[in-house]
PDB file of C-alpha atoms in Angstrom:
ATOM      1  CA  MET A   1     -15.887  47.212  35.730  1.00 57.00           C
ATOM      2  CA  LEU A   2     -18.603  44.787  36.825  1.00 62.00           C
ATOM      3  CA  PHE A   3     -18.276  45.892  40.432  1.00 66.00           C
ATOM      4  CA  LYS A   4     -18.696  49.521  39.388  1.00 69.00           C
ATOM      5  CA  PHE A   5     -22.066  48.671  37.868  1.00 72.00           C
ATOM      6  CA  LEU A   6     -23.102  46.616  40.905  1.00 72.00           C
ATOM      7  CA  THR A   7     -21.942  48.892  43.706  1.00 73.00           C
ATOM      8  CA  GLY A   8     -21.525  52.270  42.043  1.00 76.00           C
ATOM      9  CA  LYS A   9     -17.923  52.378  43.259  1.00 78.00           C
ATOM     10  CA  GLU A  10     -14.901  51.338  41.261  1.00 78.00           C
ATOM     11  CA  ILE A  11     -12.436  49.022  42.958  1.00 80.00           C
ATOM     12  CA  GLY A  12      -8.836  48.334  42.011  1.00 80.00           C
ATOM     13  CA  HIS A  13      -7.087  45.290  40.606  1.00 81.00           C
ATOM     14  CA  PHE A  14      -5.922  44.109  44.024  1.00 81.00           C
ATOM     15  CA  GLN A  15      -9.419  44.117  45.517  1.00 81.00           C
ATOM     16  CA  THR A  16     -10.878  42.516  42.393  1.00 81.00           C
ATOM     17  CA  GLY A  17      -8.304  39.720  42.623  1.00 83.00           C
ATOM     18  CA  LEU A  18      -9.181  39.103  46.273  1.00 82.00           C
ATOM     19  CA  ILE A  19     -12.916  39.004  45.511  1.00 83.00           C
ATOM     20  CA  LEU A  20     -12.352  36.570  42.651  1.00 84.00           C
ATOM     21  CA  SER A  21     -10.160  34.446  44.939  1.00 86.00           C
ATOM     22  CA  GLN A  22     -13.021  34.232  47.408  1.00 88.00           C
ATOM     23  CA  PHE A  23     -15.355  33.230  44.582  1.00 88.00           C
ATOM     24  CA  GLY A  24     -12.871  30.504  43.617  1.00 87.00           C
ATOM     25  CA  GLY A  25     -12.855  29.312  47.224  1.00 88.00           C
ATOM     26  CA  LEU A  26     -16.642  29.094  47.203  1.00 90.00           C
ATOM     27  CA  LEU A  27     -16.484  27.075  43.981  1.00 88.00           C
ATOM     28  CA  MET A  28     -13.980  24.692  45.572  1.00 85.00           C
ATOM     29  CA  ILE A  29     -16.196  24.125  48.610  1.00 87.00           C
ATOM     30  CA  PHE A  30     -19.271  23.652  46.430  1.00 87.00           C
ATOM     31  CA  MET A  31     -17.505  21.186  44.120  1.00 81.00           C
ATOM     32  CA  ALA A  32     -16.053  19.240  47.042  1.00 81.00           C
ATOM     33  CA  PHE A  33     -19.474  18.418  48.396  1.00 82.00           C
ATOM     34  CA  ILE A  34     -21.202  17.969  45.032  1.00 81.00           C
ATOM     35  CA  ALA A  35     -18.542  15.657  43.566  1.00 71.00           C
ATOM     36  CA  GLY A  36     -19.093  11.941  43.291  1.00 67.00           C
ATOM     37  CA  ASP A  37     -17.568   9.022  45.140  1.00 67.00           C
ATOM     38  CA  LYS A  38     -14.024   9.624  43.846  1.00 65.00           C
ATOM     39  CA  MET A  39     -13.688  12.569  46.238  1.00 66.00           C
ATOM     40  CA  ASP A  40     -14.201  10.264  49.239  1.00 70.00           C
ATOM     41  CA  GLU A  41     -10.879   8.481  48.666  1.00 71.00           C
ATOM     42  CA  ASN A  42      -8.209   9.457  51.221  1.00 74.00           C
ATOM     43  CA  GLY A  43     -10.183  12.436  52.506  1.00 75.00           C
ATOM     44  CA  ALA A  44      -9.792  14.416  49.279  1.00 77.00           C
ATOM     45  CA  ARG A  45     -13.227  15.976  49.734  1.00 83.00           C
ATOM     46  CA  TYR A  46     -12.274  17.537  53.074  1.00 85.00           C
ATOM     47  CA  MET A  47      -8.862  18.652  51.860  1.00 83.00           C
ATOM     48  CA  PHE A  48     -10.484  20.349  48.850  1.00 81.00           C
ATOM     49  CA  ALA A  49     -13.069  22.026  51.102  1.00 86.00           C
ATOM     50  CA  GLY A  50     -10.353  23.046  53.582  1.00 89.00           C
ATOM     51  CA  ILE A  51      -8.265  24.749  50.911  1.00 86.00           C
ATOM     52  CA  GLY A  52     -11.413  26.461  49.643  1.00 87.00           C
ATOM     53  CA  SER A  53     -12.098  27.697  53.172  1.00 91.00           C
ATOM     54  CA  ILE A  54      -8.567  29.070  53.449  1.00 88.00           C
ATOM     55  CA  ARG A  55      -9.109  30.898  50.165  1.00 85.00           C
ATOM     56  CA  LEU A  56     -12.259  32.425  51.650  1.00 87.00           C
ATOM     57  CA  ILE A  57     -10.709  33.483  54.956  1.00 87.00           C
ATOM     58  CA  ILE A  58      -7.302  34.880  53.918  1.00 82.00           C
ATOM     59  CA  PRO A  59      -8.655  37.729  51.717  1.00 80.00           C
ATOM     60  CA  ILE A  60     -10.985  38.791  54.519  1.00 80.00           C
ATOM     61  CA  LEU A  61      -8.096  38.873  56.965  1.00 77.00           C
ATOM     62  CA  MET A  62      -5.919  40.702  54.443  1.00 74.00           C
ATOM     63  CA  SER A  63      -8.435  43.493  54.080  1.00 65.00           C
ATOM     64  CA  ASN A  64      -9.084  44.046  57.786  1.00 59.00           C
ATOM     65  CA  LEU A  65      -6.294  42.885  60.053  1.00 62.00           C
ATOM     66  CA  PHE A  66      -2.938  42.574  58.385  1.00 59.00           C
ATOM     67  CA  GLY A  67      -0.409  45.173  57.417  1.00 64.00           C
ATOM     68  CA  GLY A  68       3.174  45.334  56.250  1.00 68.00           C
ATOM     69  CA  LEU A  69       5.086  42.089  55.874  1.00 73.00           C
ATOM     70  CA  ILE A  70       2.211  39.846  56.964  1.00 75.00           C
ATOM     71  CA  LEU A  71       0.013  41.355  54.231  1.00 77.00           C
ATOM     72  CA  LYS A  72       2.655  40.573  51.617  1.00 79.00           C
ATOM     73  CA  ILE A  73       3.027  36.989  52.871  1.00 80.00           C
ATOM     74  CA  ALA A  74      -0.750  36.497  52.776  1.00 78.00           C
ATOM     75  CA  PHE A  75      -0.803  38.009  49.269  1.00 81.00           C
ATOM     76  CA  TRP A  76       1.719  35.467  48.023  1.00 85.00           C
ATOM     77  CA  ILE A  77      -0.183  32.627  49.751  1.00 84.00           C
ATOM     78  CA  VAL A  78      -3.331  33.611  47.830  1.00 84.00           C
ATOM     79  CA  ALA A  79      -1.383  33.888  44.558  1.00 87.00           C
ATOM     80  CA  THR A  80       0.324  30.512  45.152  1.00 89.00           C
ATOM     81  CA  LEU A  81      -2.966  28.766  45.962  1.00 86.00           C
ATOM     82  CA  SER A  82      -4.482  30.196  42.783  1.00 87.00           C
ATOM     83  CA  ALA A  83      -1.533  28.997  40.697  1.00 89.00           C
ATOM     84  CA  LEU A  84      -1.737  25.513  42.255  1.00 87.00           C
ATOM     85  CA  LYS A  85      -5.468  25.395  41.611  1.00 85.00           C
ATOM     86  CA  LEU A  86      -4.844  26.341  37.971  1.00 86.00           C
ATOM     87  CA  LEU A  87      -2.321  23.494  37.656  1.00 86.00           C
ATOM     88  CA  GLU A  88      -4.793  21.129  39.307  1.00 81.00           C
ATOM     89  CA  THR A  89      -7.391  22.195  36.769  1.00 81.00           C
ATOM     90  CA  PHE A  90      -5.155  21.148  33.873  1.00 80.00           C
ATOM     91  CA  VAL A  91      -4.451  17.783  35.521  1.00 78.00           C
ATOM     92  CA  ALA A  92      -8.156  17.207  36.218  1.00 74.00           C
ATOM     93  CA  VAL A  93      -9.140  17.974  32.628  1.00 75.00           C
ATOM     94  CA  SER A  94      -6.517  15.618  31.160  1.00 72.00           C
ATOM     95  CA  ALA A  95      -7.400  12.120  30.013  1.00 62.00           C
ATOM     96  CA  GLU A  96      -6.300  10.609  33.346  1.00 58.00           C
ATOM     97  CA  GLY A  97      -8.458  13.022  35.332  1.00 59.00           C
ATOM     98  CA  LEU A  98     -12.073  13.988  34.864  1.00 58.00           C
ATOM     99  CA  GLY A  99     -11.802  14.452  31.124  1.00 58.00           C
ATOM    100  CA  PHE A 100     -14.477  17.173  31.205  1.00 67.00           C
ATOM    101  CA  ILE A 101     -13.544  20.449  29.582  1.00 74.00           C
ATOM    102  CA  TRP A 102     -16.317  22.245  31.509  1.00 75.00           C
ATOM    103  CA  TYR A 103     -14.242  21.915  34.685  1.00 74.00           C
ATOM    104  CA  PHE A 104     -11.581  24.145  33.153  1.00 78.00           C
ATOM    105  CA  PHE A 105     -14.117  26.778  32.148  1.00 80.00           C
ATOM    106  CA  ILE A 106     -15.769  26.819  35.561  1.00 80.00           C
ATOM    107  CA  THR A 107     -12.697  26.840  37.781  1.00 81.00           C
ATOM    108  CA  GLY A 108      -9.663  27.490  35.595  1.00 83.00           C
ATOM    109  CA  LEU A 109     -10.846  30.777  34.147  1.00 85.00           C
ATOM    110  CA  VAL A 110     -11.558  32.120  37.637  1.00 86.00           C
ATOM    111  CA  GLU A 111      -7.979  31.316  38.635  1.00 87.00           C
ATOM    112  CA  VAL A 112      -6.605  32.971  35.506  1.00 89.00           C
ATOM    113  CA  ALA A 113      -8.579  36.117  36.361  1.00 88.00           C
ATOM    114  CA  VAL A 114      -7.313  36.048  39.964  1.00 87.00           C
ATOM    115  CA  LEU A 115      -3.701  35.775  38.859  1.00 88.00           C
ATOM    116  CA  ILE A 116      -4.076  38.475  36.213  1.00 88.00           C
ATOM    117  CA  HIS A 117      -5.544  40.941  38.706  1.00 87.00           C
ATOM    118  CA  LEU A 118      -3.242  40.146  41.623  1.00 86.00           C
ATOM    119  CA  LEU A 119       0.020  39.919  39.707  1.00 87.00           C
ATOM    120  CA  SER A 120      -0.549  42.901  37.426  1.00 87.00           C
ATOM    121  CA  SER A 121       1.595  45.957  38.013  1.00 86.00           C
ATOM    122  CA  LYS A 122      -1.481  47.893  39.192  1.00 85.00           C
ATOM    123  CA  GLY A 123      -2.403  45.162  41.669  1.00 83.00           C
ATOM    124  CA  ARG A 124       1.095  45.037  43.155  1.00 82.00           C
ATOM    125  CA  ALA A 125       1.147  48.839  43.370  1.00 83.00           C
ATOM    126  CA  GLU A 126      -2.101  48.732  45.374  1.00 81.00           C
ATOM    127  CA  LEU A 127      -0.497  46.151  47.679  1.00 77.00           C
ATOM    128  CA  LYS A 128       2.407  48.514  48.338  1.00 78.00           C
ATOM    129  CA  ASN A 129       0.025  51.377  49.169  1.00 77.00           C
ATOM    130  CA  GLN A 130      -1.828  49.401  51.851  1.00 70.00           C
TER     131      GLN A 130
END
């Protein structure tokens, strides 16, 4: 609905999920380089930024280059990365992790929206039509 107001064109659940996944990737890259000294341990900062970069690149490739089986594999990679990021959000918010509830609202809700749009019956139907 938001994209209809911004662009004047309505997009489907599948495309909305991919756009939100890219937004989540941007958040991951931003947080990796804004985070404090704890992210420097064992190269966690670069791993976090690398996964965010993958989440930026795969939806672009899905929309332009892939078709058939490769598109479905890339779709499940995006869905799996979003699910793992959601699990990471719960671990980070726990008492052993960051302990900040704002982290869940910033990153976790984006991942919930990605999974809702991608895994809905309408989103999977759009995947089959491509």
